[in-house]
mmCIF file of C-alpha atoms and ligand atoms in Angstrom:
data_model
loop_
_atom_site.group_PDB
_atom_site.id
_atom_site.type_symbol
_atom_site.label_atom_id
_atom_site.label_comp_id
_atom_site.label_asym_id
_atom_site.label_seq_id
_atom_site.Cartn_x
_atom_site.Cartn_y
_atom_site.Cartn_z
ATOM 1 C CA MET T 101 0.000 0.000 0.000
ATOM 2 C CA SER T 102 2.917 2.352 0.673
ATOM 3 C CA SER T 103 3.487 3.047 -3.040
ATOM 4 C CA THR T 104 -0.182 3.909 -3.627
ATOM 5 C CA VAL T 105 -1.236 7.498 -3.177
ATOM 6 C CA LEU T 106 -4.383 7.858 -1.063
ATOM 7 C CA LYS T 107 -6.280 10.719 -2.710
ATOM 8 C CA ILE T 108 -8.568 12.439 -0.243
ATOM 9 C CA ALA T 109 -10.886 15.377 -0.866
ATOM 10 C CA ALA T 110 -11.220 17.245 2.439
ATOM 11 C CA LEU T 111 -14.340 19.441 2.557
ATOM 12 C CA ALA T 112 -14.479 21.108 5.968
ATOM 13 C CA GLY T 113 -17.618 23.195 5.368
ATOM 14 C CA ASP T 114 -19.101 25.566 7.917
ATOM 15 C CA GLY T 115 -19.289 26.214 11.670
ATOM 16 C CA ILE T 116 -17.035 23.861 13.616
ATOM 17 C CA GLY T 117 -16.185 21.990 10.367
ATOM 18 C CA PRO T 118 -12.815 23.704 9.759
ATOM 19 C CA GLU T 119 -11.740 23.360 13.422
ATOM 20 C CA VAL T 120 -12.432 19.654 13.705
ATOM 21 C CA MET T 121 -11.108 18.958 10.189
ATOM 22 C CA ARG T 122 -7.776 20.545 11.183
ATOM 23 C CA GLU T 123 -7.419 18.044 14.017
ATOM 24 C CA ALA T 124 -8.451 15.111 11.811
ATOM 25 C CA ILE T 125 -5.791 16.040 9.254
ATOM 26 C CA LYS T 126 -3.229 16.439 12.041
ATOM 27 C CA VAL T 127 -3.937 12.856 13.178
ATOM 28 C CA LEU T 128 -3.979 11.533 9.606
ATOM 29 C CA ARG T 129 -0.513 13.008 8.983
ATOM 30 C CA VAL T 130 0.849 11.139 12.013
ATOM 31 C CA VAL T 131 -0.720 7.890 10.784
ATOM 32 C CA GLU T 132 0.727 8.523 7.333
ATOM 33 C CA LYS T 133 4.236 8.603 8.812
ATOM 34 C CA LYS T 134 3.766 5.682 11.162
ATOM 35 C CA PHE T 135 2.368 3.360 8.490
ATOM 36 C CA ALA T 136 4.556 4.685 5.635
ATOM 37 C CA LEU T 137 1.576 5.775 3.571
ATOM 38 C CA THR T 138 1.448 8.470 0.906
ATOM 39 C CA VAL T 139 -1.581 10.639 1.499
ATOM 40 C CA LYS T 140 -2.622 13.481 -0.796
ATOM 41 C CA ILE T 141 -5.157 15.687 0.936
ATOM 42 C CA THR T 142 -6.771 18.428 -1.147
ATOM 43 C CA GLU T 143 -9.025 20.861 0.672
ATOM 44 C CA ALA T 144 -11.969 22.583 -1.045
ATOM 45 C CA PRO T 145 -14.909 24.766 0.003
ATOM 46 C CA VAL T 146 -18.429 23.418 0.468
ATOM 47 C CA GLY T 147 -21.623 24.708 2.090
ATOM 48 C CA TRP T 148 -21.755 28.407 2.912
ATOM 49 C CA ALA T 149 -17.995 28.408 2.424
ATOM 50 C CA GLY T 150 -18.709 27.232 -1.154
ATOM 51 C CA ILE T 151 -21.354 29.925 -1.661
ATOM 52 C CA ASP T 152 -18.932 32.567 -0.403
ATOM 53 C CA ALA T 153 -16.062 31.281 -2.557
ATOM 54 C CA ALA T 154 -17.858 30.391 -5.785
ATOM 55 C CA GLY T 155 -21.567 31.223 -5.471
ATOM 56 C CA LYS T 156 -22.683 27.591 -4.971
ATOM 57 C CA ALA T 157 -22.912 25.246 -1.984
ATOM 58 C CA LEU T 158 -21.156 22.608 -4.075
ATOM 59 C CA PRO T 159 -18.840 24.529 -6.411
ATOM 60 C CA ASP T 160 -18.034 22.793 -9.724
ATOM 61 C CA ALA T 161 -14.341 22.645 -8.825
ATOM 62 C CA THR T 162 -15.153 20.948 -5.506
ATOM 63 C CA LEU T 163 -17.324 18.340 -7.230
ATOM 64 C CA GLN T 164 -14.582 17.755 -9.813
ATOM 65 C CA LEU T 165 -12.029 17.272 -7.018
ATOM 66 C CA CYS T 166 -14.319 14.688 -5.380
ATOM 67 C CA LYS T 167 -14.593 12.794 -8.674
ATOM 68 C CA GLU T 168 -10.812 12.672 -8.944
ATOM 69 C CA SER T 169 -10.386 11.465 -5.345
ATOM 70 C CA ASP T 170 -10.683 8.026 -3.718
ATOM 71 C CA CYS T 171 -13.016 9.327 -1.040
ATOM 72 C CA ILE T 172 -14.431 12.422 0.635
ATOM 73 C CA LEU T 173 -13.656 13.487 4.184
ATOM 74 C CA PHE T 174 -16.466 15.864 5.035
ATOM 75 C CA GLY T 175 -16.995 18.270 7.941
ATOM 76 C CA SER T 176 -20.535 19.614 8.043
ATOM 77 C CA VAL T 177 -22.560 22.276 6.313
ATOM 78 C CA GLY T 178 -25.381 24.699 7.070
ATOM 79 C CA LEU T 179 -25.696 27.843 9.160
ATOM 80 C CA PRO T 180 -29.311 28.410 10.206
ATOM 81 C CA ASP T 181 -28.835 32.173 10.621
ATOM 82 C CA ARG T 182 -27.451 32.805 7.136
ATOM 83 C CA ASP T 183 -29.778 34.214 4.464
ATOM 84 C CA PRO T 184 -33.206 32.679 5.136
ATOM 85 C CA THR T 185 -34.395 33.812 1.684
ATOM 86 C CA ILE T 186 -32.199 31.380 -0.258
ATOM 87 C CA PRO T 187 -34.397 28.678 -1.908
ATOM 88 C CA LYS T 188 -34.440 25.269 -0.183
ATOM 89 C CA GLU T 189 -32.809 23.501 -3.123
ATOM 90 C CA GLU T 190 -29.844 25.887 -3.000
ATOM 91 C CA ARG T 191 -29.260 25.586 0.739
ATOM 92 C CA PRO T 192 -26.094 23.683 1.647
ATOM 93 C CA GLU T 193 -27.841 20.720 3.320
ATOM 94 C CA ARG T 194 -29.600 19.896 0.038
ATOM 95 C CA ALA T 195 -27.391 21.358 -2.649
ATOM 96 C CA ALA T 196 -24.181 19.899 -1.233
ATOM 97 C CA LEU T 197 -24.999 16.883 0.922
ATOM 98 C CA LEU T 198 -27.853 15.288 -1.003
ATOM 99 C CA ARG T 199 -26.150 16.059 -4.317
ATOM 100 C CA LEU T 200 -22.951 14.290 -3.229
ATOM 101 C CA ARG T 201 -24.876 11.268 -1.934
ATOM 102 C CA LYS T 202 -26.641 10.974 -5.278
ATOM 103 C CA GLU T 203 -23.587 11.674 -7.405
ATOM 104 C CA PHE T 204 -21.574 8.874 -5.778
ATOM 105 C CA GLY T 205 -24.402 6.338 -5.336
ATOM 106 C CA LEU T 206 -23.854 6.132 -1.574
ATOM 107 C CA PHE T 207 -26.258 3.363 -0.543
ATOM 108 C CA ALA T 208 -24.755 2.114 2.724
ATOM 109 C CA ASN T 209 -24.591 4.233 5.851
ATOM 110 C CA LEU T 210 -22.432 3.018 8.738
ATOM 111 C CA ARG T 211 -22.864 4.595 12.172
ATOM 112 C CA PRO T 212 -20.657 3.148 14.897
ATOM 113 C CA VAL T 213 -21.741 3.995 18.435
ATOM 114 C CA LYS T 214 -19.109 3.355 21.042
ATOM 115 C CA LEU T 215 -19.302 4.378 24.655
ATOM 116 C CA PRO T 216 -15.972 3.968 26.419
ATOM 117 C CA LYS T 217 -16.249 2.898 30.065
ATOM 118 C CA GLU T 218 -14.688 6.193 31.182
ATOM 119 C CA LEU T 219 -17.627 8.109 29.683
ATOM 120 C CA ALA T 220 -20.335 6.143 31.477
ATOM 121 C CA HIS T 221 -21.568 9.426 32.979
ATOM 122 C CA ALA T 222 -22.410 10.790 29.500
ATOM 123 C CA CYS T 223 -24.806 7.893 28.733
ATOM 124 C CA PRO T 224 -28.479 8.209 29.729
ATOM 125 C CA LEU T 225 -28.637 4.518 30.732
ATOM 126 C CA SER T 226 -27.712 3.169 34.136
ATOM 127 C CA LYS T 227 -24.183 1.746 34.533
ATOM 128 C CA GLU T 228 -25.646 -1.751 34.917
ATOM 129 C CA ARG T 229 -27.228 -1.572 31.479
ATOM 130 C CA GLN T 230 -23.949 -0.343 29.956
ATOM 131 C CA GLY T 231 -22.153 -3.566 30.977
ATOM 132 C CA ASP T 232 -18.522 -3.498 29.819
ATOM 133 C CA GLY T 233 -19.172 -0.631 27.400
ATOM 134 C CA ILE T 234 -21.518 -0.154 24.450
ATOM 135 C CA ASP T 235 -20.103 -0.870 20.987
ATOM 136 C CA ILE T 236 -22.683 -1.083 18.184
ATOM 137 C CA LEU T 237 -22.507 -0.528 14.435
ATOM 138 C CA VAL T 238 -25.755 0.411 12.710
ATOM 139 C CA VAL T 239 -25.689 -0.369 8.976
ATOM 140 C CA ARG T 240 -28.496 1.498 7.252
ATOM 141 C CA GLU T 241 -29.665 1.163 3.651
ATOM 142 C CA LEU T 242 -29.671 4.735 2.347
ATOM 143 C CA THR T 243 -31.251 4.924 -1.086
ATOM 144 C CA GLY T 244 -34.362 2.727 -1.040
ATOM 145 C CA GLY T 245 -37.471 1.984 0.992
ATOM 146 C CA MET T 246 -40.187 4.379 2.022
ATOM 147 C CA TYR T 247 -38.151 7.577 1.541
ATOM 148 C CA PHE T 248 -37.790 7.092 -2.208
ATOM 149 C CA GLY T 249 -40.459 4.552 -3.297
ATOM 150 C CA GLN T 250 -43.084 5.594 -5.866
ATOM 151 C CA PRO T 251 -45.909 6.546 -5.859
ATOM 152 C CA LYS T 252 -45.254 9.267 -3.315
ATOM 153 C CA LYS T 253 -47.895 11.985 -3.272
ATOM 154 C CA THR T 254 -50.665 13.812 -1.457
ATOM 155 C CA GLU T 255 -53.982 13.962 -3.300
ATOM 156 C CA GLU T 256 -57.594 14.872 -2.813
ATOM 157 C CA ILE T 257 -60.011 11.965 -2.862
ATOM 158 C CA SER T 258 -63.727 12.040 -3.541
ATOM 159 C CA GLY T 259 -66.241 11.675 -0.737
ATOM 160 C CA GLY T 260 -65.913 15.081 0.885
ATOM 161 C CA SER T 261 -69.494 15.981 -0.219
ATOM 162 C CA GLY T 262 -68.757 19.695 -0.481
ATOM 163 C CA LYS T 263 -67.610 20.055 3.121
ATOM 164 C CA ALA T 264 -64.011 19.692 4.281
ATOM 165 C CA LYS T 265 -61.724 18.245 1.608
ATOM 166 C CA ILE T 266 -60.551 14.699 2.229
ATOM 167 C CA MET T 267 -56.884 14.332 1.482
ATOM 168 C CA ARG T 268 -54.797 11.215 1.244
ATOM 169 C CA ALA T 269 -51.003 10.921 1.526
ATOM 170 C CA ILE T 270 -49.187 7.981 -0.024
ATOM 171 C CA ASP T 271 -45.652 6.766 0.583
ATOM 172 C CA THR T 272 -44.484 3.495 -0.883
ATOM 173 C CA MET T 273 -42.078 1.075 0.725
ATOM 174 C CA VAL T 274 -40.310 -0.864 -1.969
ATOM 175 C CA TYR T 275 -37.151 -2.975 -2.038
ATOM 176 C CA THR T 276 -35.739 -5.277 -4.679
ATOM 177 C CA THR T 277 -33.643 -8.374 -4.073
ATOM 178 C CA PRO T 278 -30.385 -6.769 -5.377
ATOM 179 C CA GLU T 279 -30.875 -3.717 -3.140
ATOM 180 C CA ILE T 280 -31.197 -5.936 -0.068
ATOM 181 C CA GLU T 281 -28.350 -8.200 -1.143
ATOM 182 C CA ARG T 282 -25.808 -5.404 -1.576
ATOM 183 C CA ILE T 283 -26.500 -3.811 1.823
ATOM 184 C CA ALA T 284 -26.518 -7.248 3.474
ATOM 185 C CA HIS T 285 -23.056 -7.949 2.034
ATOM 186 C CA VAL T 286 -21.774 -4.655 3.475
ATOM 187 C CA ALA T 287 -23.183 -5.589 6.890
ATOM 188 C CA PHE T 288 -21.767 -9.130 6.879
ATOM 189 C CA ARG T 289 -18.357 -7.928 5.704
ATOM 190 C CA THR T 290 -18.193 -5.329 8.484
ATOM 191 C CA ALA T 291 -19.424 -7.851 11.064
ATOM 192 C CA ARG T 292 -16.450 -9.991 10.069
ATOM 193 C CA LEU T 293 -14.139 -7.136 11.055
ATOM 194 C CA ARG T 294 -15.865 -6.894 14.455
ATOM 195 C CA ARG T 295 -17.402 -9.418 16.852
ATOM 196 C CA LYS T 296 -19.075 -11.434 14.065
ATOM 197 C CA LYS T 297 -22.665 -11.022 15.149
ATOM 198 C CA LEU T 298 -25.345 -9.510 12.929
ATOM 199 C CA THR T 299 -28.873 -8.576 13.995
ATOM 200 C CA SER T 300 -31.104 -7.964 10.986
ATOM 201 C CA ILE T 301 -33.996 -5.642 11.759
ATOM 202 C CA ASP T 302 -37.338 -5.947 9.968
ATOM 203 C CA LYS T 303 -41.095 -6.008 10.428
ATOM 204 C CA ALA T 304 -41.694 -9.396 8.813
ATOM 205 C CA ASN T 305 -44.804 -9.985 10.947
ATOM 206 C CA VAL T 306 -46.644 -7.156 9.146
ATOM 207 C CA LEU T 307 -44.808 -5.961 6.037
ATOM 208 C CA GLU T 308 -44.238 -7.773 2.721
ATOM 209 C CA ASN T 309 -40.947 -5.871 2.619
ATOM 210 C CA GLY T 310 -40.031 -7.421 5.947
ATOM 211 C CA VAL T 311 -40.598 -10.960 4.656
ATOM 212 C CA LEU T 312 -38.460 -10.362 1.561
ATOM 213 C CA TRP T 313 -35.786 -8.605 3.656
ATOM 214 C CA ARG T 314 -35.572 -11.578 6.030
ATOM 215 C CA ASP T 315 -35.423 -14.133 3.177
ATOM 216 C CA VAL T 316 -32.709 -12.307 1.279
ATOM 217 C CA VAL T 317 -30.570 -11.615 4.352
ATOM 218 C CA THR T 318 -30.843 -15.304 5.325
ATOM 219 C CA THR T 319 -29.729 -16.360 1.839
ATOM 220 C CA VAL T 320 -26.765 -13.943 1.866
ATOM 221 C CA SER T 321 -25.766 -15.207 5.335
ATOM 222 C CA ARG T 322 -24.827 -18.606 3.815
ATOM 223 C CA GLU T 323 -21.779 -16.899 2.302
ATOM 224 C CA TYR T 324 -20.696 -15.801 5.795
ATOM 225 C CA PRO T 325 -20.878 -18.941 7.967
ATOM 226 C CA ASP T 326 -18.506 -17.352 10.496
ATOM 227 C CA VAL T 327 -21.003 -14.543 11.267
ATOM 228 C CA ALA T 328 -23.888 -15.355 13.622
ATOM 229 C CA LEU T 329 -27.166 -14.004 12.223
ATOM 230 C CA GLU T 330 -30.310 -13.244 14.184
ATOM 231 C CA HIS T 331 -33.524 -11.520 13.081
ATOM 232 C CA MET T 332 -35.387 -9.038 15.240
ATOM 233 C CA PHE T 333 -38.587 -7.052 14.745
ATOM 234 C CA VAL T 334 -37.934 -3.326 14.694
ATOM 235 C CA ASP T 335 -40.188 -2.539 17.664
ATOM 236 C CA ASN T 336 -38.312 -5.056 19.791
ATOM 237 C CA GLY T 337 -34.990 -3.718 18.438
ATOM 238 C CA ALA T 338 -35.886 -0.214 19.637
ATOM 239 C CA MET T 339 -36.722 -1.588 23.070
ATOM 240 C CA GLN T 340 -33.656 -3.837 23.331
ATOM 241 C CA LEU T 341 -31.367 -0.876 22.561
ATOM 242 C CA MET T 342 -32.558 0.702 25.796
ATOM 243 C CA LEU T 343 -32.755 -2.483 27.880
ATOM 244 C CA ARG T 344 -29.626 -4.399 26.866
ATOM 245 C CA PRO T 345 -27.569 -2.532 24.266
ATOM 246 C CA THR T 346 -24.520 -4.715 24.898
ATOM 247 C CA GLN T 347 -26.220 -7.644 23.101
ATOM 248 C CA PHE T 348 -25.705 -5.883 19.725
ATOM 249 C CA ASP T 349 -22.681 -5.917 17.466
ATOM 250 C CA VAL T 350 -23.897 -5.011 13.935
ATOM 251 C CA MET T 351 -27.530 -3.984 13.371
ATOM 252 C CA LEU T 352 -28.661 -4.144 9.732
ATOM 253 C CA CYS T 353 -31.664 -1.946 8.870
ATOM 254 C CA GLU T 354 -33.627 -0.730 5.886
ATOM 255 C CA ASN T 355 -33.666 3.033 5.329
ATOM 256 C CA MET T 356 -36.401 4.318 7.651
ATOM 257 C CA PHE T 357 -35.821 1.820 10.465
ATOM 258 C CA GLY T 358 -32.095 2.648 10.277
ATOM 259 C CA ASP T 359 -32.776 6.381 10.384
ATOM 260 C CA ILE T 360 -34.691 5.981 13.623
ATOM 261 C CA LEU T 361 -32.605 3.288 15.322
ATOM 262 C CA SER T 362 -29.268 4.935 14.477
ATOM 263 C CA ASP T 363 -30.364 8.109 16.266
ATOM 264 C CA GLU T 364 -31.673 6.090 19.191
ATOM 265 C CA ALA T 365 -28.338 4.251 19.391
ATOM 266 C CA ALA T 366 -26.470 7.573 19.021
ATOM 267 C CA ALA T 367 -28.096 8.879 22.190
ATOM 268 C CA LEU T 368 -26.242 6.122 24.082
ATOM 269 C CA ALA T 369 -22.859 7.665 23.274
ATOM 270 C CA GLY T 370 -23.728 10.805 25.210
ATOM 271 C CA SER T 371 -22.503 13.392 22.674
ATOM 272 C CA LEU T 372 -22.775 13.973 18.955
ATOM 273 C CA GLY T 373 -19.129 14.939 19.129
ATOM 274 C CA MET T 374 -18.169 11.264 19.577
ATOM 275 C CA LEU T 375 -19.971 9.816 16.546
ATOM 276 C CA PRO T 376 -18.420 9.297 13.124
ATOM 277 C CA SER T 377 -20.224 7.964 10.073
ATOM 278 C CA ALA T 378 -19.457 6.487 6.685
ATOM 279 C CA SER T 379 -21.626 6.408 3.584
ATOM 280 C CA LEU T 380 -20.380 3.906 1.044
ATOM 281 C CA GLY T 381 -20.919 3.343 -2.645
ATOM 282 C CA ALA T 382 -20.174 0.254 -4.718
ATOM 283 C CA GLN T 383 -17.516 -2.044 -3.321
ATOM 284 C CA SER T 384 -14.513 -3.215 -5.267
ATOM 285 C CA GLY T 385 -12.596 -5.935 -3.367
ATOM 286 C CA ASP T 386 -12.193 -4.653 0.184
ATOM 287 C CA ARG T 387 -12.508 -0.977 -0.923
ATOM 288 C CA ALA T 388 -15.465 1.300 -1.528
ATOM 289 C CA PHE T 389 -15.865 4.918 -2.581
ATOM 290 C CA GLY T 390 -16.848 6.551 0.660
ATOM 291 C CA PHE T 391 -18.056 9.750 2.213
ATOM 292 C CA TYR T 392 -16.964 10.169 5.834
ATOM 293 C CA GLU T 393 -18.423 12.732 8.224
ATOM 294 C CA PRO T 394 -19.289 13.348 11.864
ATOM 295 C CA ALA T 395 -22.889 12.554 12.797
ATOM 296 C CA GLY T 396 -23.407 16.057 14.190
ATOM 297 C CA GLY T 397 -23.839 19.336 12.355
ATOM 298 C CA THR T 398 -22.009 22.655 12.297
ATOM 299 C CA ALA T 399 -22.722 23.469 15.980
ATOM 300 C CA PRO T 400 -22.909 27.258 15.434
ATOM 301 C CA ASP T 401 -23.312 27.759 19.208
ATOM 302 C CA ILE T 402 -19.709 26.722 19.851
ATOM 303 C CA ALA T 403 -18.025 27.393 16.484
ATOM 304 C CA GLY T 404 -14.719 29.266 16.449
ATOM 305 C CA LYS T 405 -14.172 28.925 20.192
ATOM 306 C CA ASN T 406 -11.909 25.861 20.408
ATOM 307 C CA LEU T 407 -14.750 24.053 22.205
ATOM 308 C CA ALA T 408 -15.850 21.432 19.657
ATOM 309 C CA ASN T 409 -15.057 17.779 20.211
ATOM 310 C CA PRO T 410 -12.930 16.651 17.228
ATOM 311 C CA ILE T 411 -13.304 12.923 18.004
ATOM 312 C CA ALA T 412 -16.224 12.334 15.587
ATOM 313 C CA GLN T 413 -14.169 13.803 12.739
ATOM 314 C CA ILE T 414 -11.030 11.906 13.762
ATOM 315 C CA LEU T 415 -12.925 8.601 14.003
ATOM 316 C CA SER T 416 -14.329 9.355 10.538
ATOM 317 C CA VAL T 417 -10.720 9.200 9.322
ATOM 318 C CA ALA T 418 -10.445 5.725 10.872
ATOM 319 C CA LEU T 419 -13.578 4.613 9.007
ATOM 320 C CA MET T 420 -12.115 6.070 5.813
ATOM 321 C CA LEU T 421 -8.855 4.136 6.153
ATOM 322 C CA ARG T 422 -10.760 0.911 6.820
ATOM 323 C CA HIS T 423 -13.486 1.109 4.205
ATOM 324 C CA SER T 424 -11.953 3.098 1.346
ATOM 325 C CA PHE T 425 -8.405 1.758 1.641
ATOM 326 C CA GLY T 426 -8.599 -1.564 3.514
ATOM 327 C CA LEU T 427 -6.053 -0.223 6.057
ATOM 328 C CA ASN T 428 -7.429 -1.954 9.138
ATOM 329 C CA ASP T 429 -4.296 -1.570 11.269
ATOM 330 C CA ALA T 430 -4.050 2.163 10.620
ATOM 331 C CA ALA T 431 -7.769 2.531 11.394
ATOM 332 C CA ALA T 432 -7.369 0.590 14.637
ATOM 333 C CA ALA T 433 -4.368 2.766 15.574
ATOM 334 C CA ILE T 434 -6.602 5.846 15.450
ATOM 335 C CA GLU T 435 -9.414 4.189 17.397
ATOM 336 C CA ASN T 436 -6.957 3.009 20.057
ATOM 337 C CA ALA T 437 -5.411 6.479 20.261
ATOM 338 C CA VAL T 438 -8.858 8.004 20.852
ATOM 339 C CA SER T 439 -9.479 5.470 23.631
ATOM 340 C CA ALA T 440 -6.060 6.241 25.121
ATOM 341 C CA ALA T 441 -6.653 10.017 25.068
ATOM 342 C CA ILE T 442 -9.965 9.509 26.854
ATOM 343 C CA ALA T 443 -8.481 7.048 29.339
ATOM 344 C CA ALA T 444 -5.792 9.660 30.107
ATOM 345 C CA GLY T 445 -8.557 12.041 31.226
ATOM 346 C CA ASN T 446 -8.848 14.436 28.263
ATOM 347 C CA ARG T 447 -12.392 15.789 27.920
ATOM 348 C CA THR T 448 -13.892 18.449 25.689
ATOM 349 C CA GLY T 449 -16.806 20.319 27.286
ATOM 350 C CA ASP T 450 -19.499 18.034 25.808
ATOM 351 C CA ILE T 451 -18.113 14.929 27.573
ATOM 352 C CA PHE T 452 -16.787 16.573 30.716
ATOM 353 C CA SER T 453 -18.241 15.905 34.141
ATOM 354 C CA ALA T 454 -17.016 17.703 37.251
ATOM 355 C CA SER T 455 -17.614 14.490 39.194
ATOM 356 C CA GLU T 456 -14.683 12.766 37.438
ATOM 357 C CA THR T 457 -11.653 13.290 39.614
ATOM 358 C CA ASN T 458 -9.031 12.352 37.024
ATOM 359 C CA ALA T 459 -10.471 14.248 34.060
ATOM 360 C CA ARG T 460 -9.503 17.687 32.747
ATOM 361 C CA LYS T 461 -11.314 19.937 30.321
ATOM 362 C CA VAL T 462 -9.399 20.496 27.077
ATOM 363 C CA GLY T 463 -10.078 22.377 23.848
ATOM 364 C CA THR T 464 -10.449 21.103 20.284
ATOM 365 C CA ARG T 465 -6.745 21.530 19.534
ATOM 366 C CA GLU T 466 -5.562 19.938 22.771
ATOM 367 C CA MET T 467 -7.782 16.889 22.201
ATOM 368 C CA GLY T 468 -6.365 16.581 18.661
ATOM 369 C CA ASP T 469 -2.822 16.853 20.062
ATOM 370 C CA ALA T 470 -3.501 14.180 22.697
ATOM 371 C CA ILE T 471 -4.850 11.755 20.098
ATOM 372 C CA ALA T 472 -2.018 12.468 17.653
ATOM 373 C CA ALA T 473 0.505 11.870 20.449
ATOM 374 C CA ALA T 474 -1.130 8.536 21.330
ATOM 375 C CA ILE T 475 -0.843 7.111 17.776
HETATM 376 P P1 NAD S 788 -25.723 20.290 15.566
HETATM 377 O O1 NAD S 788 -25.380 18.842 15.475
HETATM 378 O O2 NAD S 788 -24.861 21.223 14.807
HETATM 379 O O3 NAD S 788 -25.706 20.723 17.117
HETATM 380 C C1 NAD S 788 -26.550 20.139 18.090
HETATM 381 C C2 NAD S 788 -25.888 20.266 19.492
HETATM 382 O O4 NAD S 788 -24.777 19.351 19.554
HETATM 383 C C3 NAD S 788 -25.304 21.669 19.729
HETATM 384 O O5 NAD S 788 -25.474 22.024 21.079
HETATM 385 C C4 NAD S 788 -23.837 21.510 19.421
HETATM 386 O O6 NAD S 788 -23.004 22.400 20.128
HETATM 387 C C5 NAD S 788 -23.579 20.050 19.835
HETATM 388 N N1 NAD S 788 -22.489 19.473 19.034
HETATM 389 C C6 NAD S 788 -22.540 19.016 17.758
HETATM 390 N N2 NAD S 788 -21.341 18.587 17.349
HETATM 391 C C7 NAD S 788 -20.507 18.779 18.401
HETATM 392 C C8 NAD S 788 -19.129 18.549 18.605
HETATM 393 N N3 NAD S 788 -18.345 18.031 17.642
HETATM 394 N N4 NAD S 788 -18.601 18.862 19.802
HETATM 395 C C9 NAD S 788 -19.353 19.364 20.803
HETATM 396 N N5 NAD S 788 -20.671 19.609 20.669
HETATM 397 C C10 NAD S 788 -21.233 19.322 19.473
HETATM 398 O O7 NAD S 788 -27.250 20.421 15.120
HETATM 399 P P2 NAD S 788 -28.137 21.722 14.838
HETATM 400 O O8 NAD S 788 -27.782 22.808 15.805
HETATM 401 O O9 NAD S 788 -29.510 21.229 14.764
HETATM 402 O O10 NAD S 788 -27.700 22.188 13.364
HETATM 403 C C11 NAD S 788 -26.785 23.239 13.081
HETATM 404 C C12 NAD S 788 -26.577 23.290 11.572
HETATM 405 O O11 NAD S 788 -25.906 22.118 11.137
HETATM 406 C C13 NAD S 788 -27.884 23.376 10.792
HETATM 407 O O12 NAD S 788 -27.713 24.276 9.728
HETATM 408 C C14 NAD S 788 -28.079 21.969 10.261
HETATM 409 O O13 NAD S 788 -28.811 21.907 9.065
HETATM 410 C C15 NAD S 788 -26.637 21.555 10.039
HETATM 411 N N6 NAD S 788 -26.429 20.100 10.025
HETATM 412 C C16 NAD S 788 -25.571 19.635 9.088
HETATM 413 C C17 NAD S 788 -25.280 18.281 9.044
HETATM 414 C C18 NAD S 788 -24.316 17.798 8.012
HETATM 415 O O14 NAD S 788 -23.606 18.594 7.410
HETATM 416 N N7 NAD S 788 -24.227 16.495 7.792
HETATM 417 C C19 NAD S 788 -25.865 17.406 9.975
HETATM 418 C C20 NAD S 788 -26.720 17.924 10.941
HETATM 419 C C21 NAD S 788 -27.001 19.283 10.971
#
């Protein structure tokens, strides 16, 4: 791998984006040295930074850079207080984020939720329920299901007899076998890199989609005999996340169930600042084109103050090394360094508790330094 150049488009965006991106790049440069990699990072504006630089949330040059890169390391975009008159389709959240997802066919969303023991205080569950620490990966299908199925419309139906109009809204949940197969393969492959347990979430007791989902996932599982598969109804899955989250390793979900359960699982980690994510396109061998970003947004309330937690962005780099470049050791080095920095007592404001005797409050830069030093 050392002779290959890793081409990364780094789009920091708005708010805390540039601050946390700086720390992520700092850590990546240390990993580059330690693992004798050659990393080419090219930074480009996106979001309001793109509008300011080139009149568009996703400037043409930024999109071109992404096309020429192996993957995108993204910060976050959107500033609620900027120009409320700009049309919805031109706002950064749509014009940049959704456009990139579509452009690169990103169909698999990976959201790891890890609560280190030291941060037990940040989790809303009791210590008993946290066991030895929560460590879950939610794999969500991102381009199908109810959010995109046709027909999708709101219409007037007859029968109102001149009084109040009767309206009807229709959303369609639709999945095809190949769509389920490809996301199932992503989930099984990632389970192999973890504790080799996969819980497939569905609603097979009520939905036709659930029956097909369960059948296809079961068929795909035969190619992964080393991964233990279980099926769980989504309502029970939501409950089990609160009752016994330590039972889960990888949770595989269709689009809407994954949207809901990944946020529920995220609440267990205590802060958005701890949560990375990956959105992957088609796989080639052990590599995929990927888009890596923190789960949180631009946090305008703390932007520019050296207060943001850079861990979500730094862990996004680990996901990038693993999924876009197959560099599992380098990815693990970052994850271990994050654990070490936390174990050593470093806390940004969002994960700080005055009740911890051995912890000290640090800024964005200091947290980045501590992680870089622990690589
Ligand atoms: P937010 O995630 O930016 O902030 C919610 C809360 O979490 C805030 O109190 C914030 O300070 C805190 N927070 C978030 N990340 C943190 C970090 N790294 N360290 C410490 N604290 C952190 O959500 P919001 O306030 O609803 O949205 C602000 C803007 O971000 C909006 O314009 C929204 O559209 C945008 N947004 C963008 C993305 C994205 O680019 N993918 C995602 C979500 C929201």
